[in-house]
């Protein structure tokens, strides 16, 4: 996922001296016109309801669900981890990082590739929904199609089209929480502040939750550019009001009464680099600056919530870079908060 670009970005944010870059790329699978007709924005067939095209059972407890999305005019895969027992249960939506399954050619979420999330939730009474795809999309609705990333209407898909289908097919009881990592952490916090009636809680792992500063907008732009996209097609130029509309810090009042968990490391090498069998200090050269940037963003968000007296659990690890082993640990740490939000 162009880690050198991301690492350079992280270093720049950490020093508050940011610049954007342009990364050339070919259209991602499932986004370009070569995959079939693409809906023109503003002309999508909203009169047609989203529907499940098919379900493929990977295991008795893990379903690949292929949903026909009217807003994006294509079939989108989500995988659902199912509990052992039947009956009504809540649903946790888990958003991915910038690659969003790219490592597996979009066969599955990076969560299931890089963590033990399947085993972790095996004894828990809930549905876990893992969207596949959406690289560099921020899981938001874009103003216009992007020449590389195609049509992105993820907010509509995740908040309007998908939940009724999940509840109907998999006995959802209408109680939902959302969590995400890195890009998906910002996406999750954006979605809960824009749709507070849909979600009861949120967990953000190593994310950025503030779009107010030019350097933070540049961070978003660079993240989108890692897969060849242009963030001006997402929320417009920097002065466009859409940036403020999708700023969790600006819209933080919507979080009042929610269960909130936020975690981040420092960017310093930790046990997964320095311990027995670790990846070595050299891996921190990429993941370290990114996590330091997330730390800066997290402290801004912490300060904002404190200023308006919204309680939240913030966890600052004394080490750790921007890598999946730490997020697997963070998932466990966030579970009590998410469990309370889901009323389990």
mmCIF file of C-alpha atoms in Angstrom:
data_model
loop_
_atom_site.group_PDB
_atom_site.id
_atom_site.type_symbol
_atom_site.label_atom_id
_atom_site.label_comp_id
_atom_site.label_asym_id
_atom_site.label_seq_id
_atom_site.Cartn_x
_atom_site.Cartn_y
_atom_site.Cartn_z
ATOM 1 C CA UNK A 1 0.000 0.000 0.000
ATOM 2 C CA UNK A 2 2.849 2.326 -0.903
ATOM 3 C CA UNK A 3 4.255 2.293 2.632
ATOM 4 C CA UNK A 4 7.121 4.609 1.731
ATOM 5 C CA UNK A 5 4.644 7.319 0.819
ATOM 6 C CA UNK A 6 2.692 6.690 4.015
ATOM 7 C CA UNK A 7 5.842 6.687 6.117
ATOM 8 C CA UNK A 8 6.990 9.958 4.611
ATOM 9 C CA UNK A 9 3.540 11.354 5.323
ATOM 10 C CA UNK A 10 3.673 10.217 8.930
ATOM 11 C CA UNK A 11 7.045 11.831 9.480
ATOM 12 C CA UNK A 12 5.732 15.070 8.053
ATOM 13 C CA UNK A 13 2.633 15.087 10.220
ATOM 14 C CA UNK A 14 4.669 14.341 13.294
ATOM 15 C CA UNK A 15 6.729 17.424 12.541
ATOM 16 C CA UNK A 16 3.622 19.384 11.458
ATOM 17 C CA UNK A 17 5.266 19.975 8.092
ATOM 18 C CA UNK A 18 3.073 18.132 5.624
ATOM 19 C CA UNK A 19 2.925 17.934 1.874
ATOM 20 C CA UNK A 20 0.826 15.861 -0.458
ATOM 21 C CA UNK A 21 2.087 13.460 -3.036
ATOM 22 C CA UNK A 22 0.680 11.959 -6.181
ATOM 23 C CA UNK A 23 0.852 8.232 -6.635
ATOM 24 C CA UNK A 24 0.016 6.786 -10.026
ATOM 25 C CA UNK A 25 -2.082 3.653 -10.055
ATOM 26 C CA UNK A 26 -4.439 1.610 -12.147
ATOM 27 C CA UNK A 27 -8.131 1.429 -11.229
ATOM 28 C CA UNK A 28 -8.743 -0.893 -8.300
ATOM 29 C CA UNK A 29 -10.673 -4.100 -8.940
ATOM 30 C CA UNK A 30 -14.389 -3.530 -8.700
ATOM 31 C CA UNK A 31 -14.142 0.258 -9.121
ATOM 32 C CA UNK A 32 -13.429 0.991 -12.759
ATOM 33 C CA UNK A 33 -15.656 0.920 -15.810
ATOM 34 C CA UNK A 34 -14.081 -2.344 -16.944
ATOM 35 C CA UNK A 35 -16.139 -4.140 -14.298
ATOM 36 C CA UNK A 36 -19.432 -3.139 -15.858
ATOM 37 C CA UNK A 37 -21.666 -0.069 -15.896
ATOM 38 C CA UNK A 38 -20.960 2.540 -13.249
ATOM 39 C CA UNK A 39 -23.778 4.711 -11.971
ATOM 40 C CA UNK A 40 -23.480 8.424 -12.604
ATOM 41 C CA UNK A 41 -23.622 10.376 -9.354
ATOM 42 C CA UNK A 42 -27.016 11.864 -8.716
ATOM 43 C CA UNK A 43 -28.610 9.331 -11.057
ATOM 44 C CA UNK A 44 -28.303 6.113 -9.045
ATOM 45 C CA UNK A 45 -31.358 3.917 -8.960
ATOM 46 C CA UNK A 46 -32.483 4.775 -5.441
ATOM 47 C CA UNK A 47 -35.916 3.465 -6.331
ATOM 48 C CA UNK A 48 -34.337 -0.001 -6.310
ATOM 49 C CA UNK A 49 -33.713 -1.472 -2.893
ATOM 50 C CA UNK A 50 -30.415 -2.985 -1.881
ATOM 51 C CA UNK A 51 -30.645 -6.748 -1.881
ATOM 52 C CA UNK A 52 -28.533 -9.780 -1.128
ATOM 53 C CA UNK A 53 -27.366 -11.273 -4.399
ATOM 54 C CA UNK A 54 -25.976 -14.455 -2.826
ATOM 55 C CA UNK A 55 -24.429 -15.876 0.324
ATOM 56 C CA UNK A 56 -21.448 -18.222 0.321
ATOM 57 C CA UNK A 57 -20.756 -19.996 3.598
ATOM 58 C CA UNK A 58 -16.987 -20.068 4.123
ATOM 59 C CA UNK A 59 -17.533 -22.014 7.335
ATOM 60 C CA UNK A 60 -20.724 -22.676 9.314
ATOM 61 C CA UNK A 61 -19.928 -19.538 11.329
ATOM 62 C CA UNK A 62 -18.539 -17.254 8.596
ATOM 63 C CA UNK A 63 -20.612 -16.003 5.668
ATOM 64 C CA UNK A 64 -19.517 -14.123 2.564
ATOM 65 C CA UNK A 65 -22.513 -11.952 1.704
ATOM 66 C CA UNK A 66 -22.683 -10.298 -1.703
ATOM 67 C CA UNK A 67 -24.937 -7.252 -1.678
ATOM 68 C CA UNK A 68 -26.240 -5.408 -4.705
ATOM 69 C CA UNK A 69 -25.811 -1.730 -3.803
ATOM 70 C CA UNK A 70 -28.045 0.744 -5.658
ATOM 71 C CA UNK A 71 -25.926 3.706 -4.596
ATOM 72 C CA UNK A 72 -22.746 2.237 -6.112
ATOM 73 C CA UNK A 73 -24.501 0.145 -8.766
ATOM 74 C CA UNK A 74 -22.360 -2.909 -8.098
ATOM 75 C CA UNK A 75 -22.131 -5.947 -5.867
ATOM 76 C CA UNK A 76 -20.165 -5.439 -2.655
ATOM 77 C CA UNK A 77 -18.929 -8.262 -0.480
ATOM 78 C CA UNK A 78 -19.176 -8.156 3.289
ATOM 79 C CA UNK A 79 -18.218 -11.059 5.500
ATOM 80 C CA UNK A 80 -20.243 -11.807 8.618
ATOM 81 C CA UNK A 81 -18.959 -13.697 11.643
ATOM 82 C CA UNK A 82 -21.879 -15.461 13.274
ATOM 83 C CA UNK A 83 -22.451 -16.533 16.893
ATOM 84 C CA UNK A 84 -22.921 -20.125 17.964
ATOM 85 C CA UNK A 85 -26.514 -19.720 19.083
ATOM 86 C CA UNK A 86 -29.564 -18.452 17.240
ATOM 87 C CA UNK A 87 -31.922 -15.690 18.240
ATOM 88 C CA UNK A 88 -31.744 -11.903 18.140
ATOM 89 C CA UNK A 89 -28.325 -10.323 18.688
ATOM 90 C CA UNK A 90 -26.533 -7.003 18.153
ATOM 91 C CA UNK A 91 -24.132 -6.211 15.322
ATOM 92 C CA UNK A 92 -20.617 -4.786 15.288
ATOM 93 C CA UNK A 93 -19.363 -3.212 12.060
ATOM 94 C CA UNK A 94 -15.556 -3.369 11.678
ATOM 95 C CA UNK A 95 -13.892 -1.020 9.175
ATOM 96 C CA UNK A 96 -10.513 -1.655 7.601
ATOM 97 C CA UNK A 97 -7.377 0.370 7.023
ATOM 98 C CA UNK A 98 -6.320 2.008 3.771
ATOM 99 C CA UNK A 99 -5.784 -1.243 1.868
ATOM 100 C CA UNK A 100 -9.252 -2.589 2.762
ATOM 101 C CA UNK A 101 -8.496 -6.130 1.672
ATOM 102 C CA UNK A 102 -6.168 -5.290 -1.193
ATOM 103 C CA UNK A 103 -3.576 -7.795 0.093
ATOM 104 C CA UNK A 104 -5.942 -10.687 -0.703
ATOM 105 C CA UNK A 105 -7.121 -9.164 -3.996
ATOM 106 C CA UNK A 106 -10.296 -8.244 -2.119
ATOM 107 C CA UNK A 107 -11.172 -11.796 -1.177
ATOM 108 C CA UNK A 108 -11.525 -10.806 2.485
ATOM 109 C CA UNK A 109 -11.022 -7.994 4.956
ATOM 110 C CA UNK A 110 -7.541 -7.270 6.228
ATOM 111 C CA UNK A 111 -8.947 -7.883 9.720
ATOM 112 C CA UNK A 112 -9.360 -11.580 8.933
ATOM 113 C CA UNK A 113 -5.996 -11.737 7.158
ATOM 114 C CA UNK A 114 -3.865 -10.054 9.813
ATOM 115 C CA UNK A 115 -5.558 -10.804 13.155
ATOM 116 C CA UNK A 116 -7.281 -13.644 15.000
ATOM 117 C CA UNK A 117 -10.601 -11.796 14.911
ATOM 118 C CA UNK A 118 -12.476 -14.952 13.829
ATOM 119 C CA UNK A 119 -11.327 -16.869 16.895
ATOM 120 C CA UNK A 120 -11.699 -13.873 19.204
ATOM 121 C CA UNK A 121 -15.398 -13.466 18.447
ATOM 122 C CA UNK A 122 -16.162 -17.192 18.256
ATOM 123 C CA UNK A 123 -17.632 -17.323 21.783
ATOM 124 C CA UNK A 124 -19.422 -13.961 21.683
ATOM 125 C CA UNK A 125 -23.099 -13.427 21.019
ATOM 126 C CA UNK A 126 -23.143 -10.933 18.163
ATOM 127 C CA UNK A 127 -22.808 -10.517 14.418
ATOM 128 C CA UNK A 128 -19.510 -9.031 13.228
ATOM 129 C CA UNK A 129 -19.719 -7.386 9.805
ATOM 130 C CA UNK A 130 -16.504 -6.884 7.825
ATOM 131 C CA UNK A 131 -16.818 -4.922 4.562
ATOM 132 C CA UNK A 132 -14.399 -5.977 1.834
ATOM 133 C CA UNK A 133 -13.080 -3.193 -0.396
ATOM 134 C CA UNK A 134 -13.116 0.567 -0.178
ATOM 135 C CA UNK A 135 -9.373 1.174 -0.406
ATOM 136 C CA UNK A 136 -8.569 4.841 0.342
ATOM 137 C CA UNK A 137 -12.305 5.618 0.405
ATOM 138 C CA UNK A 138 -12.616 6.718 4.060
ATOM 139 C CA UNK A 139 -15.929 4.833 3.941
ATOM 140 C CA UNK A 140 -17.671 8.035 2.952
ATOM 141 C CA UNK A 141 -19.797 9.336 0.082
ATOM 142 C CA UNK A 142 -17.658 11.020 -2.544
ATOM 143 C CA UNK A 143 -18.776 14.160 -4.350
ATOM 144 C CA UNK A 144 -17.971 12.711 -7.773
ATOM 145 C CA UNK A 145 -16.532 9.487 -9.189
ATOM 146 C CA UNK A 146 -12.760 9.221 -9.107
ATOM 147 C CA UNK A 147 -10.930 8.162 -12.292
ATOM 148 C CA UNK A 148 -8.944 5.552 -10.327
ATOM 149 C CA UNK A 149 -11.075 4.658 -7.292
ATOM 150 C CA UNK A 150 -14.394 4.781 -9.125
ATOM 151 C CA UNK A 151 -17.759 5.354 -7.441
ATOM 152 C CA UNK A 152 -17.652 5.506 -3.656
ATOM 153 C CA UNK A 153 -20.905 5.840 -1.737
ATOM 154 C CA UNK A 154 -19.857 3.911 1.337
ATOM 155 C CA UNK A 155 -21.752 6.012 3.845
ATOM 156 C CA UNK A 156 -25.034 5.280 2.084
ATOM 157 C CA UNK A 157 -24.145 1.606 1.779
ATOM 158 C CA UNK A 158 -23.047 1.151 5.400
ATOM 159 C CA UNK A 159 -25.752 3.210 7.091
ATOM 160 C CA UNK A 160 -28.825 2.802 4.860
ATOM 161 C CA UNK A 161 -28.516 -0.158 2.520
ATOM 162 C CA UNK A 162 -26.660 -2.777 4.541
ATOM 163 C CA UNK A 163 -28.037 -2.730 8.134
ATOM 164 C CA UNK A 164 -31.630 -3.762 7.268
ATOM 165 C CA UNK A 165 -30.300 -6.674 5.225
ATOM 166 C CA UNK A 166 -27.982 -7.836 8.010
ATOM 167 C CA UNK A 167 -30.721 -7.599 10.607
ATOM 168 C CA UNK A 168 -33.216 -9.475 8.456
ATOM 169 C CA UNK A 169 -30.860 -12.224 7.308
ATOM 170 C CA UNK A 170 -28.852 -12.722 10.505
ATOM 171 C CA UNK A 171 -31.313 -11.940 13.317
ATOM 172 C CA UNK A 172 -29.956 -8.506 14.159
ATOM 173 C CA UNK A 173 -31.828 -6.823 16.992
ATOM 174 C CA UNK A 174 -31.253 -3.248 15.794
ATOM 175 C CA UNK A 175 -28.431 -2.453 18.223
ATOM 176 C CA UNK A 176 -25.217 -1.543 16.383
ATOM 177 C CA UNK A 177 -21.709 -0.377 17.212
ATOM 178 C CA UNK A 178 -18.860 0.470 14.863
ATOM 179 C CA UNK A 179 -15.073 0.218 15.058
ATOM 180 C CA UNK A 180 -12.169 0.810 12.742
ATOM 181 C CA UNK A 181 -8.419 0.924 12.399
ATOM 182 C CA UNK A 182 -6.313 3.718 10.873
ATOM 183 C CA UNK A 183 -8.337 5.080 7.902
ATOM 184 C CA UNK A 184 -11.269 3.007 9.127
ATOM 185 C CA UNK A 185 -10.985 4.543 12.600
ATOM 186 C CA UNK A 186 -11.572 7.975 11.123
ATOM 187 C CA UNK A 187 -14.356 6.527 8.985
ATOM 188 C CA UNK A 188 -16.025 4.911 11.996
ATOM 189 C CA UNK A 189 -15.875 8.107 14.055
ATOM 190 C CA UNK A 190 -17.241 10.088 11.114
ATOM 191 C CA UNK A 191 -20.144 7.684 10.632
ATOM 192 C CA UNK A 192 -21.202 7.656 14.279
ATOM 193 C CA UNK A 193 -21.139 11.445 14.508
ATOM 194 C CA UNK A 194 -23.222 11.699 11.327
ATOM 195 C CA UNK A 195 -25.585 8.857 12.272
ATOM 196 C CA UNK A 196 -25.796 8.847 16.074
ATOM 197 C CA UNK A 197 -29.191 7.134 16.039
ATOM 198 C CA UNK A 198 -27.704 4.107 14.263
ATOM 199 C CA UNK A 199 -24.779 3.331 16.575
ATOM 200 C CA UNK A 200 -24.525 3.031 20.348
ATOM 201 C CA UNK A 201 -20.730 3.027 20.553
ATOM 202 C CA UNK A 202 -17.452 3.273 18.681
ATOM 203 C CA UNK A 203 -13.833 2.147 18.888
ATOM 204 C CA UNK A 204 -11.083 3.947 16.998
ATOM 205 C CA UNK A 205 -7.626 2.358 16.790
ATOM 206 C CA UNK A 206 -4.693 4.518 15.637
ATOM 207 C CA UNK A 207 -6.841 6.983 13.740
ATOM 208 C CA UNK A 208 -7.130 10.707 13.107
ATOM 209 C CA UNK A 209 -10.367 12.463 14.039
ATOM 210 C CA UNK A 210 -9.781 16.084 13.093
ATOM 211 C CA UNK A 211 -9.901 17.731 9.650
ATOM 212 C CA UNK A 212 -9.595 21.316 10.832
ATOM 213 C CA UNK A 213 -5.914 21.979 10.134
ATOM 214 C CA UNK A 214 -4.352 22.181 6.666
ATOM 215 C CA UNK A 215 -1.757 19.560 7.602
ATOM 216 C CA UNK A 216 -4.496 17.146 8.671
ATOM 217 C CA UNK A 217 -6.337 17.676 5.391
ATOM 218 C CA UNK A 218 -3.045 16.937 3.659
ATOM 219 C CA UNK A 219 -2.845 13.695 5.633
ATOM 220 C CA UNK A 220 -6.227 12.648 4.274
ATOM 221 C CA UNK A 221 -5.176 13.615 0.763
ATOM 222 C CA UNK A 222 -1.979 11.582 1.002
ATOM 223 C CA UNK A 223 -3.877 8.557 2.311
ATOM 224 C CA UNK A 224 -6.282 8.730 -0.618
ATOM 225 C CA UNK A 225 -3.334 9.172 -2.992
ATOM 226 C CA UNK A 226 -1.690 5.943 -1.839
ATOM 227 C CA UNK A 227 -4.130 4.098 -4.074
ATOM 228 C CA UNK A 228 -4.097 6.704 -6.826
ATOM 229 C CA UNK A 229 -7.193 8.646 -5.774
ATOM 230 C CA UNK A 230 -7.757 12.384 -5.496
ATOM 231 C CA UNK A 231 -9.428 13.606 -2.289
ATOM 232 C CA UNK A 232 -10.817 16.633 -4.115
ATOM 233 C CA UNK A 233 -13.231 14.159 -5.690
ATOM 234 C CA UNK A 234 -14.200 13.087 -2.184
ATOM 235 C CA UNK A 235 -14.848 16.275 -0.202
ATOM 236 C CA UNK A 236 -13.731 18.989 -2.598
ATOM 237 C CA UNK A 237 -10.961 21.535 -2.171
ATOM 238 C CA UNK A 238 -9.805 22.382 1.340
ATOM 239 C CA UNK A 239 -12.285 25.247 1.767
ATOM 240 C CA UNK A 240 -15.264 23.076 0.803
ATOM 241 C CA UNK A 241 -17.794 22.753 3.684
ATOM 242 C CA UNK A 242 -17.790 18.969 3.189
ATOM 243 C CA UNK A 243 -14.523 18.759 5.155
ATOM 244 C CA UNK A 244 -16.219 20.270 8.199
ATOM 245 C CA UNK A 245 -19.261 18.057 7.717
ATOM 246 C CA UNK A 246 -16.975 15.035 8.003
ATOM 247 C CA UNK A 247 -14.864 16.293 10.909
ATOM 248 C CA UNK A 248 -15.512 14.151 14.011
ATOM 249 C CA UNK A 249 -13.966 16.757 16.308
ATOM 250 C CA UNK A 250 -16.202 19.515 14.990
ATOM 251 C CA UNK A 251 -19.223 17.212 15.226
ATOM 252 C CA UNK A 252 -18.258 15.618 18.552
ATOM 253 C CA UNK A 253 -21.434 16.676 20.358
ATOM 254 C CA UNK A 254 -23.168 13.813 18.549
ATOM 255 C CA UNK A 255 -21.062 11.417 20.652
ATOM 256 C CA UNK A 256 -22.732 12.393 23.902
ATOM 257 C CA UNK A 257 -24.146 9.314 25.572
ATOM 258 C CA UNK A 258 -22.139 6.888 23.431
ATOM 259 C CA UNK A 259 -19.610 4.319 24.626
ATOM 260 C CA UNK A 260 -16.273 5.469 23.194
ATOM 261 C CA UNK A 261 -12.874 3.777 23.076
ATOM 262 C CA UNK A 262 -9.804 5.315 21.426
ATOM 263 C CA UNK A 263 -6.285 3.868 21.445
ATOM 264 C CA UNK A 264 -2.929 4.766 19.951
ATOM 265 C CA UNK A 265 0.780 4.038 20.354
ATOM 266 C CA UNK A 266 3.726 6.407 20.371
ATOM 267 C CA UNK A 267 5.500 5.220 17.238
ATOM 268 C CA UNK A 268 8.392 3.800 19.260
ATOM 269 C CA UNK A 269 9.401 0.172 18.656
ATOM 270 C CA UNK A 270 7.651 -2.237 20.991
ATOM 271 C CA UNK A 271 7.565 -5.964 21.713
ATOM 272 C CA UNK A 272 6.521 -6.922 18.197
ATOM 273 C CA UNK A 273 9.699 -5.310 16.878
ATOM 274 C CA UNK A 274 12.130 -5.856 19.734
ATOM 275 C CA UNK A 275 10.945 -9.099 21.323
ATOM 276 C CA UNK A 276 11.922 -12.658 20.410
ATOM 277 C CA UNK A 277 11.079 -13.259 16.773
ATOM 278 C CA UNK A 278 10.296 -9.570 16.314
ATOM 279 C CA UNK A 279 10.446 -7.759 13.002
ATOM 280 C CA UNK A 280 13.350 -5.563 14.073
ATOM 281 C CA UNK A 281 13.842 -1.851 14.508
ATOM 282 C CA UNK A 282 13.970 -1.310 10.746
ATOM 283 C CA UNK A 283 10.213 -1.976 10.469
ATOM 284 C CA UNK A 284 9.608 0.985 12.765
ATOM 285 C CA UNK A 285 11.003 3.303 10.107
ATOM 286 C CA UNK A 286 7.701 2.975 8.261
ATOM 287 C CA UNK A 287 5.123 2.304 10.949
ATOM 288 C CA UNK A 288 6.676 4.569 13.573
ATOM 289 C CA UNK A 289 6.029 7.959 11.949
ATOM 290 C CA UNK A 290 2.487 6.957 11.032
ATOM 291 C CA UNK A 291 1.683 6.036 14.616
ATOM 292 C CA UNK A 292 3.304 9.239 15.885
ATOM 293 C CA UNK A 293 0.970 11.134 13.570
ATOM 294 C CA UNK A 294 -2.014 9.184 14.912
ATOM 295 C CA UNK A 295 -0.861 10.056 18.440
ATOM 296 C CA UNK A 296 -0.916 13.749 17.571
ATOM 297 C CA UNK A 297 -4.443 13.420 16.148
ATOM 298 C CA UNK A 298 -5.650 11.396 19.123
ATOM 299 C CA UNK A 299 -4.475 13.978 21.642
ATOM 300 C CA UNK A 300 -6.392 16.652 19.729
ATOM 301 C CA UNK A 301 -9.555 14.552 19.886
ATOM 302 C CA UNK A 302 -9.030 13.757 23.558
ATOM 303 C CA UNK A 303 -8.724 17.462 24.315
ATOM 304 C CA UNK A 304 -11.889 18.189 22.349
ATOM 305 C CA UNK A 305 -14.007 15.597 24.161
ATOM 306 C CA UNK A 306 -12.720 16.734 27.541
ATOM 307 C CA UNK A 307 -13.546 20.348 26.694
ATOM 308 C CA UNK A 308 -17.206 19.494 26.100
ATOM 309 C CA UNK A 309 -17.334 16.954 28.944
ATOM 310 C CA UNK A 310 -18.009 13.844 26.894
ATOM 311 C CA UNK A 311 -16.544 10.815 28.697
ATOM 312 C CA UNK A 312 -14.449 8.389 26.679
ATOM 313 C CA UNK A 313 -11.755 5.818 27.313
ATOM 314 C CA UNK A 314 -8.451 6.888 25.786
ATOM 315 C CA UNK A 315 -5.585 4.399 25.909
ATOM 316 C CA UNK A 316 -2.073 5.654 25.160
ATOM 317 C CA UNK A 317 0.340 2.790 24.718
ATOM 318 C CA UNK A 318 3.933 3.729 25.720
ATOM 319 C CA UNK A 319 5.224 2.055 22.540
ATOM 320 C CA UNK A 320 3.958 0.583 19.289
ATOM 321 C CA UNK A 321 4.039 1.366 15.602
ATOM 322 C CA UNK A 322 1.287 1.448 12.972
ATOM 323 C CA UNK A 323 0.984 -2.309 12.551
ATOM 324 C CA UNK A 324 -1.624 -5.055 12.884
ATOM 325 C CA UNK A 325 -0.187 -6.953 15.881
ATOM 326 C CA UNK A 326 -0.876 -3.908 18.064
ATOM 327 C CA UNK A 327 -4.388 -3.568 16.680
ATOM 328 C CA UNK A 328 -5.093 -7.185 17.526
ATOM 329 C CA UNK A 329 -4.190 -6.309 21.111
ATOM 330 C CA UNK A 330 -6.248 -3.105 20.923
ATOM 331 C CA UNK A 331 -9.273 -5.082 19.759
ATOM 332 C CA UNK A 332 -9.162 -7.076 22.987
ATOM 333 C CA UNK A 333 -8.742 -3.928 25.061
ATOM 334 C CA UNK A 334 -11.648 -2.239 23.299
ATOM 335 C CA UNK A 335 -14.025 -5.162 23.719
ATOM 336 C CA UNK A 336 -15.391 -4.240 27.189
ATOM 337 C CA UNK A 337 -16.403 -0.825 25.832
ATOM 338 C CA UNK A 338 -17.969 -2.297 22.701
ATOM 339 C CA UNK A 339 -19.663 -5.004 24.764
ATOM 340 C CA UNK A 340 -21.308 -2.340 26.917
ATOM 341 C CA UNK A 341 -22.366 -0.410 23.820
ATOM 342 C CA UNK A 342 -23.968 -3.549 22.374
ATOM 343 C CA UNK A 343 -25.674 -4.397 25.668
ATOM 344 C CA UNK A 344 -24.269 -7.916 25.699
#
